[in-house]
Amino acid sequence: MFKVGIRGRAFTRAFTPKIRFNSTAATGQGPLSWVEYFQLKKQNSRINFVSGIFTGIGGSLLTLSYLGNIEIDVEKPILGFDPIMMMGGAVIVGGLLGYLVGPFIGSFVFRLKNKSSLKEFEVKNSYFLSRLKSKRPDPSSQSFSNPIPDYYGERIYSLKDYRQWLRDCNAFRRKAKEFL
């Protein structure tokens, strides 16, 4: 692009694009820290739980509305059970199936909400799960009095929880070694 400068001379303005191709530097946030990772993990878990509750209620209401519109003979048993009991069981099963659908919707909402840091979260999550896999004890030596601590690390939401999980795993190993 040419512009007219001082005393009528033309000069070019250097065009240097300020585009960076790695997503972490473009947002200015840098890599995802462990504290931020655990916050996102907790947020994902809560969103999945809440969406499970809503879809569970929706599933039971859908089942209830369907069963309310069909004609059932109350004197004739269904599979050998009272029809009212079967309808109540069907409403409960509809709610449970709805609750199971909830985490799919919750993970979709989480991905939409955290689009900018999703790749970093997934990288950190795979690294975290590989650490869990390498650090967790062998479950073959568990017993009723010595249960294995949180095998998949589902209740680890902070560095403090992770350190406590490591201590629990070491205690499990020590008890399993002493009592076998």
Coordinates of C-alpha atoms in Angstrom, one line a residue:
M1 CA 0.0 0.0 0.0
F2 CA 1.5 3.4 -1.0
K3 CA 0.9 6.5 1.0
V4 CA 2.1 10.0 0.4
G5 CA 4.6 11.0 3.0
I6 CA 6.5 14.2 3.8
R7 CA 7.4 16.5 0.9
G8 CA 5.3 14.5 -1.6
R9 CA 7.4 11.3 -1.7
A10 CA 5.7 8.0 -1.8
F11 CA 6.7 5.3 0.7
T12 CA 5.4 1.8 1.5
R13 CA 4.1 0.8 4.7
A14 CA 5.3 -2.5 5.8
F15 CA 2.5 -4.9 6.4
T16 CA 3.3 -7.5 9.0
P17 CA 0.5 -9.8 9.8
K18 CA 0.0 -10.5 13.5
I19 CA -1.4 -14.0 13.1
R20 CA -0.2 -16.8 15.2
F21 CA -1.2 -20.4 14.4
N22 CA -1.1 -21.9 17.8
S23 CA -4.3 -21.4 19.6
T24 CA -2.7 -20.8 23.0
A25 CA -0.7 -17.7 22.0
A26 CA -3.5 -16.3 19.9
T27 CA -5.8 -16.0 22.9
G28 CA -3.1 -14.6 25.1
Q29 CA -3.8 -17.1 27.9
G30 CA -0.9 -19.5 27.5
P31 CA -1.1 -23.2 28.3
L32 CA -3.8 -24.4 30.6
S33 CA -2.6 -24.7 34.2
W34 CA -3.6 -27.6 36.4
V35 CA -5.8 -25.4 38.6
E36 CA -7.7 -24.3 35.5
Y37 CA -7.9 -27.9 34.3
F38 CA -9.4 -29.1 37.5
Q39 CA -11.9 -26.2 37.5
L40 CA -13.0 -27.1 34.0
K41 CA -13.2 -30.8 35.0
K42 CA -15.4 -29.8 37.9
Q43 CA -17.5 -27.6 35.7
N44 CA -17.9 -30.5 33.2
S45 CA -19.0 -32.8 35.9
R46 CA -21.6 -30.4 37.3
I47 CA -23.0 -29.6 33.9
N48 CA -23.4 -33.3 33.2
F49 CA -25.1 -33.9 36.5
V50 CA -27.5 -31.0 36.2
S51 CA -28.4 -31.9 32.6
G52 CA -28.9 -35.5 33.8
I53 CA -31.4 -34.3 36.4
F54 CA -33.3 -32.3 33.8
T55 CA -33.4 -35.0 31.2
G56 CA -34.4 -37.6 33.9
I57 CA -37.4 -35.4 34.9
G58 CA -38.2 -34.9 31.2
G59 CA -38.0 -38.7 30.5
S60 CA -40.3 -39.5 33.4
L61 CA -42.8 -36.8 32.4
L62 CA -42.8 -38.1 28.8
T63 CA -43.4 -41.6 30.0
L64 CA -46.1 -40.4 32.3
S65 CA -47.8 -38.4 29.6
Y66 CA -47.7 -41.4 27.2
L67 CA -49.0 -43.8 29.8
G68 CA -51.7 -41.4 30.8
N69 CA -53.1 -41.4 27.2
I70 CA -53.3 -45.1 26.6
E71 CA -56.2 -47.3 27.8
I72 CA -55.3 -50.0 30.3
D73 CA -57.7 -52.5 31.9
V74 CA -56.9 -52.3 35.6
E75 CA -58.3 -55.8 36.3
K76 CA -56.1 -57.5 33.8
P77 CA -52.5 -58.1 35.0
I78 CA -49.5 -57.0 32.8
L79 CA -46.8 -59.7 32.8
G80 CA -48.3 -61.1 36.0
F81 CA -48.1 -57.7 37.9
D82 CA -50.7 -55.1 38.8
P83 CA -51.0 -52.6 36.0
I84 CA -50.6 -49.6 38.3
M85 CA -47.3 -51.0 39.6
M86 CA -46.1 -51.6 36.1
M87 CA -47.0 -48.0 35.1
G88 CA -45.1 -46.7 38.1
G89 CA -42.1 -48.9 37.2
A90 CA -42.3 -47.6 33.6
V91 CA -42.2 -44.0 34.8
I92 CA -39.2 -44.8 36.9
V93 CA -37.4 -46.6 34.0
G94 CA -38.2 -43.6 31.7
G95 CA -36.7 -41.3 34.3
L96 CA -33.6 -43.4 34.6
L97 CA -33.1 -43.6 30.8
G98 CA -33.6 -39.8 30.6
Y99 CA -30.9 -39.4 33.3
L100 CA -28.5 -41.6 31.3
V101 CA -29.0 -39.3 28.2
G102 CA -28.2 -36.2 30.3
P103 CA -24.4 -36.4 30.1
F104 CA -24.4 -36.5 26.3
I105 CA -26.3 -33.2 26.3
G106 CA -24.2 -31.9 29.2
S107 CA -20.9 -32.6 27.4
F108 CA -22.3 -30.8 24.3
V109 CA -23.1 -27.8 26.4
F110 CA -19.7 -27.9 28.0
R111 CA -17.9 -28.0 24.6
L112 CA -19.9 -25.1 23.4
K113 CA -19.3 -23.1 26.5
N114 CA -15.5 -23.7 26.6
K115 CA -14.7 -23.7 22.9
S116 CA -11.5 -21.7 23.3
S117 CA -9.7 -23.9 25.8
L118 CA -11.2 -27.3 24.7
K119 CA -8.1 -28.6 22.9
E120 CA -5.9 -27.8 25.8
F121 CA -8.4 -29.3 28.2
E122 CA -8.5 -32.6 26.1
V123 CA -4.7 -32.7 26.0
K124 CA -4.4 -32.1 29.7
N125 CA -7.2 -34.7 30.4
S126 CA -5.5 -37.4 28.4
Y127 CA -2.2 -36.7 30.2
F128 CA -4.0 -36.7 33.6
L129 CA -5.7 -40.0 32.7
S130 CA -2.4 -41.6 31.7
R131 CA -1.0 -40.5 35.0
L132 CA -3.9 -42.1 36.9
K133 CA -3.4 -45.3 34.9
S134 CA 0.3 -45.5 35.8
K135 CA -0.2 -44.6 39.5
R136 CA -3.2 -46.6 40.4
P137 CA -2.7 -49.9 42.3
D138 CA -3.6 -53.3 41.2
P139 CA -7.3 -54.0 42.0
S140 CA -6.9 -57.7 42.2
S141 CA -5.8 -57.5 45.9
Q142 CA -8.8 -55.5 47.1
S143 CA -11.1 -56.8 49.8
F144 CA -14.2 -55.7 51.7
S145 CA -12.0 -54.3 54.4
N146 CA -9.5 -52.8 52.0
P147 CA -11.3 -51.3 49.0
I148 CA -9.4 -49.7 46.2
P149 CA -9.4 -45.9 46.2
D150 CA -11.3 -44.1 43.4
Y151 CA -10.1 -46.3 40.5
Y152 CA -10.9 -43.8 37.7
G153 CA -10.2 -40.6 39.6
E154 CA -13.7 -39.3 39.2
R155 CA -13.7 -37.5 42.5
I156 CA -10.3 -35.7 41.9
Y157 CA -11.1 -32.0 41.4
S158 CA -8.0 -30.3 42.7
L159 CA -4.3 -30.8 43.3
K160 CA -5.1 -31.4 47.0
D161 CA -7.5 -34.2 46.0
Y162 CA -4.9 -35.7 43.6
R163 CA -2.3 -35.8 46.4
Q164 CA -4.7 -37.4 48.7
W165 CA -5.6 -40.0 46.1
L166 CA -1.9 -40.8 45.7
R167 CA -1.6 -41.2 49.5
D168 CA -4.7 -43.4 49.5
C169 CA -3.2 -45.6 46.7
N170 CA 0.1 -46.0 48.6
A171 CA -1.9 -46.9 51.8
F172 CA -3.8 -49.5 49.7
R173 CA -0.6 -51.0 48.3
R174 CA 0.9 -51.1 51.8
K175 CA -2.2 -52.8 53.3
A176 CA -2.5 -55.2 50.4
K177 CA 1.2 -56.2 50.8
E178 CA 1.0 -56.6 54.6
F179 CA -2.2 -58.7 54.7
L180 CA -1.4 -61.0 51.8

